[in-house]
mmCIF file of C-alpha atoms and ligand atoms in Angstrom:
data_model
loop_
_atom_site.group_PDB
_atom_site.id
_atom_site.type_symbol
_atom_site.label_atom_id
_atom_site.label_comp_id
_atom_site.label_asym_id
_atom_site.label_seq_id
_atom_site.Cartn_x
_atom_site.Cartn_y
_atom_site.Cartn_z
ATOM 1 C CA MET A 60 -0.413 14.066 20.975
ATOM 2 C CA GLN A 61 -2.587 11.067 20.396
ATOM 3 C CA VAL A 62 -1.104 7.279 19.828
ATOM 4 C CA ILE A 63 -3.738 4.984 18.140
ATOM 5 C CA LEU A 64 -2.269 1.559 19.158
ATOM 6 C CA PRO A 65 -2.215 -1.720 17.199
ATOM 7 C CA ASP A 66 -5.243 -2.902 19.144
ATOM 8 C CA ARG A 67 -7.010 0.452 18.158
ATOM 9 C CA SER A 68 -7.083 1.597 21.900
ATOM 10 C CA VAL A 69 -6.266 5.155 22.027
ATOM 11 C CA ARG A 70 -3.455 6.836 24.711
ATOM 12 C CA THR A 71 -3.027 10.675 24.723
ATOM 13 C CA LEU A 72 0.437 11.512 25.762
ATOM 14 C CA SER A 73 1.403 14.832 27.601
ATOM 15 C CA ARG A 74 4.722 14.996 26.064
ATOM 16 C CA THR A 75 5.307 18.155 23.861
ATOM 17 C CA SER A 76 7.748 16.662 21.511
ATOM 18 C CA ALA A 77 9.782 13.369 21.140
ATOM 19 C CA PRO A 78 11.307 11.027 18.434
ATOM 20 C CA ILE A 79 8.843 8.367 17.734
ATOM 21 C CA GLU A 80 11.246 5.680 18.393
ATOM 22 C CA GLU A 81 11.589 6.766 21.988
ATOM 23 C CA ILE A 82 7.787 6.902 22.190
ATOM 24 C CA LEU A 83 7.528 3.361 20.964
ATOM 25 C CA LEU A 84 10.102 2.291 23.236
ATOM 26 C CA GLU A 85 8.157 3.589 26.230
ATOM 27 C CA LEU A 86 5.309 1.803 25.137
ATOM 28 C CA GLY A 87 7.080 -1.419 24.964
ATOM 29 C CA ILE A 88 7.137 -1.869 21.271
ATOM 30 C CA ASN A 89 10.293 -2.727 19.126
ATOM 31 C CA PRO A 90 10.183 0.054 16.590
ATOM 32 C CA THR A 91 11.179 -2.346 13.652
ATOM 33 C CA THR A 92 7.936 -4.486 14.230
ATOM 34 C CA VAL A 93 5.574 -1.632 13.456
ATOM 35 C CA ILE A 94 4.741 0.847 10.718
ATOM 36 C CA VAL A 95 4.069 4.289 12.162
ATOM 37 C CA VAL A 96 1.572 6.448 10.342
ATOM 38 C CA LYS A 97 1.877 10.243 11.507
ATOM 39 C CA ASN A 98 -1.103 12.236 10.592
ATOM 40 C CA GLY A 99 -1.945 10.169 7.740
ATOM 41 C CA LYS A 100 1.380 9.709 6.367
ATOM 42 C CA VAL A 101 3.978 6.772 6.807
ATOM 43 C CA VAL A 102 7.229 7.996 8.612
ATOM 44 C CA PRO A 103 10.443 6.617 9.964
ATOM 45 C CA GLU A 104 10.961 6.122 13.379
ATOM 46 C CA ASP A 105 13.540 8.807 13.561
ATOM 47 C CA VAL A 106 10.969 11.323 12.857
ATOM 48 C CA THR A 107 9.856 13.747 15.972
ATOM 49 C CA ALA A 108 6.185 13.950 17.075
ATOM 50 C CA LYS A 109 4.781 17.058 18.437
ATOM 51 C CA LYS A 110 2.023 18.406 20.419
ATOM 52 C CA GLY A 111 -1.254 17.752 18.393
ATOM 53 C CA ASP A 112 0.306 15.161 16.204
ATOM 54 C CA GLU A 113 -1.800 11.802 15.636
ATOM 55 C CA LEU A 114 0.457 8.579 15.488
ATOM 56 C CA ARG A 115 -1.055 5.271 14.369
ATOM 57 C CA ILE A 116 0.980 2.204 14.961
ATOM 58 C CA LEU A 117 0.460 -0.648 12.733
ATOM 59 C CA ARG A 118 1.474 -4.092 13.845
ATOM 60 C CA PHE A 119 1.622 -6.597 11.122
ATOM 61 C CA SER A 120 0.553 -10.387 11.756
ATOM 62 C CA HIS A 121 2.869 -13.075 11.089
ATOM 63 C CA GLY A 122 2.594 -15.465 8.112
ATOM 64 C CA GLY A 123 -0.201 -16.590 5.907
ATOM 65 C CA MET B 180 13.401 13.081 7.718
ATOM 66 C CA GLN B 181 14.757 13.428 3.939
ATOM 67 C CA CYS B 182 15.415 10.452 1.810
ATOM 68 C CA SER B 183 19.107 9.631 1.295
ATOM 69 C CA LYS B 184 18.726 9.657 -2.452
ATOM 70 C CA CYS B 185 16.453 12.669 -3.226
ATOM 71 C CA ARG B 186 14.692 15.358 -1.497
ATOM 72 C CA ARG B 187 11.245 13.920 -0.825
ATOM 73 C CA ASP B 188 10.126 12.841 2.731
ATOM 74 C CA ALA B 189 11.184 9.518 3.768
ATOM 75 C CA VAL B 190 8.720 6.462 4.443
ATOM 76 C CA ILE B 191 11.387 4.418 6.045
ATOM 77 C CA TYR B 192 14.723 4.039 7.737
ATOM 78 C CA GLN B 193 16.588 0.756 7.057
ATOM 79 C CA ARG B 194 19.115 0.215 9.890
ATOM 80 C CA TYR B 195 20.834 -2.459 8.117
ATOM 81 C CA SER B 196 21.733 0.099 5.327
ATOM 82 C CA GLY B 197 21.804 2.992 7.076
ATOM 83 C CA LEU B 198 19.384 4.645 4.292
ATOM 84 C CA HIS B 199 16.167 6.612 4.692
ATOM 85 C CA LEU B 200 13.895 6.172 1.494
ATOM 86 C CA CYS B 201 11.068 8.085 0.192
ATOM 87 C CA GLU B 202 8.145 5.984 -1.264
ATOM 88 C CA GLN B 203 9.551 5.995 -4.660
ATOM 89 C CA HIS B 204 13.070 4.897 -3.948
ATOM 90 C CA PHE B 205 11.811 2.342 -1.236
ATOM 91 C CA ASN B 206 9.672 0.642 -4.293
ATOM 92 C CA ARG B 207 12.807 0.610 -6.333
ATOM 93 C CA ASP B 208 15.100 -0.941 -3.576
ATOM 94 C CA PHE B 209 12.325 -3.391 -2.818
ATOM 95 C CA GLU B 210 11.779 -4.399 -6.369
ATOM 96 C CA ALA B 211 15.465 -4.793 -6.945
ATOM 97 C CA LYS B 212 15.804 -7.179 -3.907
ATOM 98 C CA ALA B 213 12.837 -9.089 -5.179
ATOM 99 C CA LYS B 214 14.253 -9.286 -8.736
ATOM 100 C CA ARG B 215 17.518 -10.125 -7.462
ATOM 101 C CA ALA B 216 16.241 -13.200 -5.336
ATOM 102 C CA ILE B 217 14.386 -14.415 -8.623
ATOM 103 C CA ARG B 218 17.360 -13.952 -10.968
ATOM 104 C CA GLU B 219 19.903 -15.792 -8.535
ATOM 105 C CA HIS B 220 17.595 -18.703 -8.057
ATOM 106 C CA ARG B 221 16.637 -18.846 -11.959
ATOM 107 C CA TRP B 222 12.962 -18.878 -10.335
ATOM 108 C CA ILE B 223 10.973 -17.565 -13.383
ATOM 109 C CA GLU B 224 11.605 -18.975 -16.690
ATOM 110 C CA SER B 225 10.133 -18.523 -20.111
ATOM 111 C CA GLY B 226 7.045 -20.777 -20.268
ATOM 112 C CA ASP B 227 6.119 -20.834 -16.722
ATOM 113 C CA THR B 228 2.822 -20.323 -15.201
ATOM 114 C CA VAL B 229 3.203 -18.865 -11.881
ATOM 115 C CA ALA B 230 0.639 -19.292 -9.012
ATOM 116 C CA VAL B 231 0.473 -16.779 -6.032
ATOM 117 C CA ALA B 232 -1.030 -18.790 -2.983
ATOM 118 C CA LEU B 233 -3.056 -15.702 -2.160
ATOM 119 C CA SER B 234 -4.656 -15.765 1.204
ATOM 120 C CA GLY B 235 -5.366 -12.203 1.408
ATOM 121 C CA SER B 236 -2.697 -11.315 3.915
ATOM 122 C CA LYS B 237 -0.080 -8.828 3.631
ATOM 123 C CA ASP B 238 2.703 -11.059 2.417
ATOM 124 C CA SER B 239 0.639 -12.989 -0.428
ATOM 125 C CA SER B 240 -1.152 -9.817 -1.647
ATOM 126 C CA ALA B 241 2.275 -7.989 -2.056
ATOM 127 C CA VAL B 242 3.918 -11.067 -3.791
ATOM 128 C CA LEU B 243 0.875 -10.909 -6.225
ATOM 129 C CA PHE B 244 1.052 -7.241 -6.668
ATOM 130 C CA PHE B 245 4.765 -7.468 -7.292
ATOM 131 C CA LEU B 246 4.743 -10.196 -9.692
ATOM 132 C CA HIS B 247 2.056 -8.590 -11.605
ATOM 133 C CA ARG B 248 4.012 -5.340 -11.991
ATOM 134 C CA LEU B 249 7.109 -7.646 -12.840
ATOM 135 C CA LEU B 250 5.224 -9.923 -15.647
ATOM 136 C CA HIS B 251 2.176 -8.369 -16.960
ATOM 137 C CA GLU B 252 4.071 -7.120 -20.243
ATOM 138 C CA ARG B 253 5.640 -10.678 -20.757
ATOM 139 C CA ARG B 254 3.724 -12.905 -23.207
ATOM 140 C CA ASP B 255 5.533 -15.872 -22.317
ATOM 141 C CA VAL B 256 4.991 -16.231 -18.433
ATOM 142 C CA ARG B 257 1.381 -16.573 -17.092
ATOM 143 C CA LEU B 258 0.320 -15.281 -13.606
ATOM 144 C CA MET B 259 -2.565 -16.588 -11.534
ATOM 145 C CA ALA B 260 -3.643 -16.648 -7.909
ATOM 146 C CA ILE B 261 -5.147 -19.699 -5.970
ATOM 147 C CA THR B 262 -6.789 -19.075 -2.908
ATOM 148 C CA VAL B 263 -7.781 -22.241 -0.643
ATOM 149 C CA ASP B 264 -10.704 -21.877 1.790
ATOM 150 C CA GLU B 265 -9.778 -23.918 4.800
ATOM 151 C CA GLY B 266 -13.108 -23.395 6.542
ATOM 152 C CA ILE B 267 -12.323 -21.114 9.553
ATOM 153 C CA GLY B 268 -15.574 -19.467 10.643
ATOM 154 C CA GLY B 269 -15.210 -15.522 10.539
ATOM 155 C CA TYR B 270 -11.761 -15.570 9.219
ATOM 156 C CA ARG B 271 -10.666 -14.566 5.756
ATOM 157 C CA ASP B 272 -13.380 -14.754 3.618
ATOM 158 C CA PRO B 273 -12.154 -15.953 0.214
ATOM 159 C CA GLY B 274 -14.170 -13.006 -1.126
ATOM 160 C CA LEU B 275 -11.226 -10.867 -0.064
ATOM 161 C CA ALA B 276 -8.622 -12.447 -1.651
ATOM 162 C CA ARG B 277 -10.910 -12.509 -4.807
ATOM 163 C CA ALA B 278 -11.162 -8.788 -4.632
ATOM 164 C CA ILE B 279 -7.448 -8.336 -4.442
ATOM 165 C CA ALA B 280 -6.731 -10.405 -7.251
ATOM 166 C CA ASP B 281 -9.354 -8.461 -9.241
ATOM 167 C CA THR B 282 -8.047 -5.127 -8.425
ATOM 168 C CA ILE B 283 -4.711 -6.140 -9.243
ATOM 169 C CA GLY B 284 -5.938 -7.892 -12.469
ATOM 170 C CA VAL B 285 -4.598 -11.290 -12.105
ATOM 171 C CA PRO B 286 -6.897 -14.593 -12.700
ATOM 172 C CA TRP B 287 -8.126 -16.100 -9.830
ATOM 173 C CA VAL B 288 -9.319 -19.632 -8.794
ATOM 174 C CA THR B 289 -10.404 -21.034 -5.561
ATOM 175 C CA ALA B 290 -10.959 -24.203 -3.772
ATOM 176 C CA THR B 291 -12.379 -25.487 -0.290
ATOM 177 C CA PHE B 292 -11.324 -28.067 2.271
ATOM 178 C CA ALA B 293 -15.157 -28.638 2.634
ATOM 179 C CA GLU B 294 -15.465 -29.838 -1.119
ATOM 180 C CA ALA B 295 -12.170 -31.459 -1.308
ATOM 181 C CA TYR B 296 -12.192 -33.383 1.984
ATOM 182 C CA GLY B 297 -15.528 -33.052 3.175
ATOM 183 C CA LEU B 298 -14.339 -31.377 6.397
ATOM 184 C CA THR B 299 -13.555 -27.942 7.388
ATOM 185 C CA LEU B 300 -10.872 -26.664 9.500
ATOM 186 C CA ASP B 301 -13.104 -25.851 12.203
ATOM 187 C CA GLU B 302 -14.115 -29.453 12.280
ATOM 188 C CA ILE B 303 -10.525 -30.725 12.485
ATOM 189 C CA VAL B 304 -9.786 -28.287 15.353
ATOM 190 C CA ALA B 305 -12.874 -29.648 17.164
ATOM 191 C CA ARG B 306 -11.434 -33.152 16.838
ATOM 192 C CA LYS B 307 -7.765 -32.692 17.095
ATOM 193 C CA GLY B 308 -7.300 -29.365 19.136
ATOM 194 C CA THR B 309 -5.398 -26.210 17.788
ATOM 195 C CA ASN B 310 -1.707 -27.552 18.190
ATOM 196 C CA LEU B 311 -1.993 -30.418 15.676
ATOM 197 C CA SER B 312 -4.482 -28.642 13.556
ATOM 198 C CA CYS B 313 -1.906 -26.310 12.399
ATOM 199 C CA SER B 314 0.159 -28.774 10.781
ATOM 200 C CA CYS B 315 -2.883 -31.081 9.409
ATOM 201 C CA CYS B 316 -3.890 -27.672 7.738
ATOM 202 C CA GLY B 317 -0.642 -27.287 6.248
ATOM 203 C CA VAL B 318 -0.600 -30.894 4.560
ATOM 204 C CA LEU B 319 -3.995 -30.679 3.406
ATOM 205 C CA ARG B 320 -3.632 -27.202 2.143
ATOM 206 C CA ARG B 321 -0.469 -28.099 0.059
ATOM 207 C CA ALA B 322 -1.917 -31.243 -1.258
ATOM 208 C CA LEU B 323 -5.150 -29.136 -2.412
ATOM 209 C CA MET B 324 -2.776 -26.789 -4.058
ATOM 210 C CA ASN B 325 -0.854 -29.161 -5.901
ATOM 211 C CA ARG B 326 -3.943 -30.637 -7.221
ATOM 212 C CA ILE B 327 -5.330 -27.122 -8.399
ATOM 213 C CA ALA B 328 -1.919 -26.678 -9.829
ATOM 214 C CA ARG B 329 -2.033 -29.694 -11.906
ATOM 215 C CA GLU B 330 -5.279 -28.721 -13.336
ATOM 216 C CA GLU B 331 -4.331 -25.257 -14.049
ATOM 217 C CA GLY B 332 -0.751 -26.464 -15.665
ATOM 218 C CA VAL B 333 1.045 -24.289 -12.997
ATOM 219 C CA THR B 334 4.899 -24.946 -13.114
ATOM 220 C CA LYS B 335 5.994 -22.477 -9.802
ATOM 221 C CA PHE B 336 4.296 -21.739 -6.821
ATOM 222 C CA ALA B 337 4.936 -18.241 -5.260
ATOM 223 C CA TYR B 338 4.990 -17.469 -1.740
ATOM 224 C CA GLY B 339 5.390 -14.380 0.229
ATOM 225 C CA PHE B 340 7.954 -15.878 2.573
ATOM 226 C CA ASN B 341 10.091 -13.024 3.795
ATOM 227 C CA LEU B 342 13.700 -12.592 5.430
ATOM 228 C CA ASP B 343 12.011 -12.826 8.773
ATOM 229 C CA ASP B 344 10.272 -16.114 7.936
ATOM 230 C CA GLU B 345 13.633 -17.630 6.752
ATOM 231 C CA ALA B 346 15.696 -16.332 9.416
ATOM 232 C CA GLN B 347 13.273 -17.577 11.953
ATOM 233 C CA SER B 348 13.330 -21.055 10.200
ATOM 234 C CA VAL B 349 17.100 -21.294 10.282
ATOM 235 C CA LEU B 350 17.347 -20.225 13.978
ATOM 236 C CA MET B 351 14.624 -22.419 15.023
ATOM 237 C CA ASN B 352 16.321 -25.548 13.188
ATOM 238 C CA ALA B 353 19.554 -24.709 14.973
ATOM 239 C CA LEU B 354 17.857 -24.266 18.413
ATOM 240 C CA ARG B 355 16.197 -27.692 17.773
ATOM 241 C CA GLY B 356 19.512 -29.034 16.723
ATOM 242 C CA ASP B 357 18.357 -30.199 13.467
ATOM 243 C CA ALA B 358 20.997 -30.728 11.305
ATOM 244 C CA GLU B 359 18.954 -32.657 8.708
ATOM 245 C CA ARG B 360 16.361 -29.799 8.019
ATOM 246 C CA LEU B 361 19.236 -27.224 8.229
ATOM 247 C CA THR B 362 21.024 -29.231 5.397
ATOM 248 C CA ARG B 363 18.596 -30.525 3.235
ATOM 249 C CA PRO B 364 15.116 -28.668 3.324
ATOM 250 C CA VAL B 365 12.060 -30.995 3.381
ATOM 251 C CA ARG B 366 11.351 -32.260 -0.115
ATOM 252 C CA GLU B 367 7.755 -33.803 0.339
ATOM 253 C CA ALA B 368 4.748 -33.966 -1.993
ATOM 254 C CA GLU B 369 4.402 -30.047 -2.344
ATOM 255 C CA ARG B 370 8.014 -29.905 -3.839
ATOM 256 C CA MET B 371 6.512 -31.483 -6.903
ATOM 257 C CA VAL B 372 5.638 -27.880 -7.794
ATOM 258 C CA PRO B 373 8.734 -25.900 -6.981
ATOM 259 C CA ARG B 374 8.131 -23.172 -4.291
ATOM 260 C CA ILE B 375 9.716 -19.552 -5.147
ATOM 261 C CA LYS B 376 10.154 -17.021 -2.649
ATOM 262 C CA PRO B 377 10.735 -13.524 -4.212
ATOM 263 C CA PHE B 378 10.800 -11.829 -0.826
ATOM 264 C CA MET B 379 13.213 -13.875 0.877
ATOM 265 C CA TYR B 380 15.813 -10.981 1.162
ATOM 266 C CA ILE B 381 13.334 -8.554 2.427
ATOM 267 C CA PRO B 382 12.382 -7.801 6.133
ATOM 268 C CA GLU B 383 9.012 -8.510 6.973
ATOM 269 C CA ARG B 384 8.251 -5.113 7.895
ATOM 270 C CA GLU B 385 9.237 -3.759 4.452
ATOM 271 C CA VAL B 386 6.947 -6.392 2.791
ATOM 272 C CA ALA B 387 4.007 -4.915 5.040
ATOM 273 C CA LEU B 388 4.851 -1.526 4.044
ATOM 274 C CA TYR B 389 4.959 -2.276 0.289
ATOM 275 C CA ALA B 390 1.449 -3.986 0.670
ATOM 276 C CA PHE B 391 0.270 -0.902 2.786
ATOM 277 C CA LEU B 392 1.355 1.322 -0.230
ATOM 278 C CA HIS B 393 0.228 -0.704 -3.017
ATOM 279 C CA VAL B 394 -2.691 -3.275 -1.932
ATOM 280 C CA GLU B 395 -6.207 -2.109 -0.767
ATOM 281 C CA GLY B 396 -8.060 -4.351 1.814
ATOM 282 C CA PHE B 397 -5.346 -6.882 2.728
ATOM 283 C CA ASP B 398 -5.934 -8.576 5.909
ATOM 284 C CA LEU B 399 -3.707 -7.635 8.899
ATOM 285 C CA ALA B 400 -5.327 -10.464 11.178
ATOM 286 C CA GLY B 401 -3.155 -13.557 11.768
ATOM 287 C CA CYS B 402 -4.907 -17.010 11.616
ATOM 288 C CA PRO B 403 -6.587 -17.693 14.742
ATOM 289 C CA TYR B 404 -5.349 -21.344 15.098
ATOM 290 C CA ALA B 405 -1.819 -20.429 14.294
ATOM 291 C CA GLY B 406 -0.089 -22.243 17.074
ATOM 292 C CA ASP B 407 3.586 -22.595 16.807
ATOM 293 C CA ALA B 408 4.803 -21.617 20.100
ATOM 294 C CA LEU B 409 8.546 -22.086 19.170
ATOM 295 C CA ARG B 410 8.078 -19.614 16.281
ATOM 296 C CA GLY B 411 6.561 -17.029 18.154
ATOM 297 C CA ASP B 412 9.330 -17.383 20.814
ATOM 298 C CA VAL B 413 12.033 -17.335 17.990
ATOM 299 C CA ARG B 414 10.486 -14.386 16.408
ATOM 300 C CA GLY B 415 10.406 -12.149 19.782
ATOM 301 C CA ILE B 416 14.136 -13.244 20.259
ATOM 302 C CA LEU B 417 15.231 -12.432 17.001
ATOM 303 C CA ASP B 418 13.445 -9.298 16.601
ATOM 304 C CA ASP B 419 14.800 -7.862 19.983
ATOM 305 C CA TYR B 420 18.490 -9.200 18.980
ATOM 306 C CA ALA B 421 18.242 -7.315 15.482
ATOM 307 C CA TYR B 422 17.152 -4.310 16.826
ATOM 308 C CA ARG B 423 20.536 -3.820 18.298
ATOM 309 C CA HIS B 424 22.283 -5.919 15.499
ATOM 310 C CA PRO B 425 20.677 -4.873 12.498
ATOM 311 C CA ALA B 426 22.344 -7.481 9.837
ATOM 312 C CA THR B 427 21.514 -10.255 12.044
ATOM 313 C CA LYS B 428 18.382 -11.701 9.703
ATOM 314 C CA TYR B 429 20.686 -11.342 6.718
ATOM 315 C CA SER B 430 23.436 -13.242 8.309
ATOM 316 C CA LEU B 431 21.087 -16.073 9.271
ATOM 317 C CA VAL B 432 19.537 -16.449 5.801
ATOM 318 C CA ASN B 433 22.935 -16.433 4.280
ATOM 319 C CA LEU B 434 24.224 -19.175 6.838
ATOM 320 C CA GLY B 435 20.905 -21.254 5.752
ATOM 321 C CA GLU B 436 21.876 -21.081 2.364
ATOM 322 C CA ALA B 437 25.648 -21.702 2.756
ATOM 323 C CA LEU B 438 24.695 -25.008 4.814
ATOM 324 C CA ARG B 439 22.059 -26.033 2.357
ATOM 325 C CA GLU B 440 22.850 -29.050 -0.038
ATOM 326 C CA PRO B 441 22.207 -28.356 -3.631
ATOM 327 C CA GLU B 442 18.694 -30.130 -4.429
ATOM 328 C CA ARG B 443 18.852 -33.387 -6.286
ATOM 329 C CA VAL B 444 16.670 -33.454 -9.410
ATOM 330 C CA THR B 445 16.655 -37.159 -9.738
ATOM 331 C CA GLY B 446 13.245 -38.883 -9.534
ATOM 332 C CA GLU B 447 14.889 -41.184 -6.711
ATOM 333 C CA GLY B 448 12.776 -41.502 -3.680
ATOM 334 C CA LEU B 449 9.757 -40.309 -5.285
ATOM 335 C CA ARG B 450 6.550 -42.387 -4.772
ATOM 336 C CA VAL B 451 2.989 -42.081 -5.341
ATOM 337 C CA CYS B 452 0.365 -42.714 -2.732
ATOM 338 C CA GLU B 453 -1.504 -45.955 -3.452
ATOM 339 C CA ARG B 454 -4.840 -44.328 -2.015
ATOM 340 C CA CYS B 455 -5.148 -41.232 -3.834
ATOM 341 C CA GLY B 456 -2.414 -40.807 -6.555
ATOM 342 C CA GLU B 457 -0.828 -37.903 -5.075
ATOM 343 C CA PRO B 458 3.131 -37.848 -5.313
ATOM 344 C CA CYS B 459 4.636 -38.187 -1.611
ATOM 345 C CA GLY B 460 7.664 -39.334 0.371
ATOM 346 C CA LYS B 461 6.625 -42.529 1.932
ATOM 347 C CA ILE B 462 3.235 -42.589 3.021
ATOM 348 C CA CYS B 463 0.955 -40.099 2.132
ATOM 349 C CA ARG B 464 0.405 -37.939 5.000
ATOM 350 C CA THR B 465 -2.881 -36.101 3.487
ATOM 351 C CA CYS B 466 -4.529 -39.501 3.389
ATOM 352 C CA GLN B 467 -3.330 -40.456 6.925
ATOM 353 C CA ILE B 468 -4.789 -37.210 8.311
ATOM 354 C CA LEU B 469 -7.875 -37.673 6.400
ATOM 355 C CA ASP B 470 -8.281 -41.345 7.566
ATOM 356 C CA GLU B 471 -7.777 -40.475 11.233
ATOM 357 C CA MET B 472 -10.468 -37.497 10.813
ATOM 358 C CA ARG B 473 -13.095 -39.721 9.309
ATOM 359 C CA LYS B 474 -12.357 -42.244 12.214
ATOM 360 C CA GLY B 475 -13.106 -39.603 14.510
ATOM 361 C CA THR B 476 -9.984 -40.228 16.516
HETATM 362 ZN ZN1 ZN C 707 13.840 9.342 -2.888
HETATM 363 ZN ZN1 ZN C 708 -2.909 -40.222 -0.408
#
């Protein structure tokens, strides 16, 4: 699966399947501070990502 | 993952409520919380002109979208958007805010630091450094907003402050040992036009999601000069803690509201700056800052 990080860099993960929350924690990201878009759809972090999925992680800036 | 209230796919899991919500039920939940905040504080009344301070950020875009949805059928309340262009090179073109206001269908006005003060924020930073500039910018922006508000007959300013902002402020005041701020929120010049915060009970992440679902073209970037180190620290600590204890941010906001003394609405303590005629506490901060800038100190 492919993960597009908030800084737009791309990571390819070799795992076949894992809950998104677990993937985020492994990347050092607090799941409650981001929005995750899986294959173009916003999903909660307890959804499982599988091989071939694309995850886009959006971090929102503070204030303004 | 299925919505806890229907069979559609969920877009969010709310740890603090234990609910999964689909887009439709998320919107309903979000708007109910914002309406509750407005109702509880009696923030919008017949005859009001509500102005959103629209920077183009997720928070201000979301609050404009929400208020338009809430108010567009009311004949007795007016809604508008005001954008202040501080003059930060390469950051938030006011055209972006304008496009958002146009798309939503709300009248938009703008003002610039350059025209109002003869100074851009970039110039202020060059003289004062990043740290001080942030608070100077806040003072100057609010003074300018107040001026436009009077010209436009604005009776309420709506800000996109969310649960996280509020909770961070309470915790910051506690960590500083600032009992004064905890019990009496600042009542300076900007308080002349009351501020309303419809999203104060809504987590930042949900405000971002609401903006993501409804507003095109909002700005995800933060201000390049935003330099409040303590707030950044507190944000990190609070997010980590709240991940394990999901109700924490609500507890802090409730604590802040419980400690706050009711605002006195007498004109007591209210003065007008001799220099510019703007309302102020003691000495007009705006004029102080502008003096320093112009002297080049
Ligand atoms: Zn639903
Ligand atoms: Zn003054």
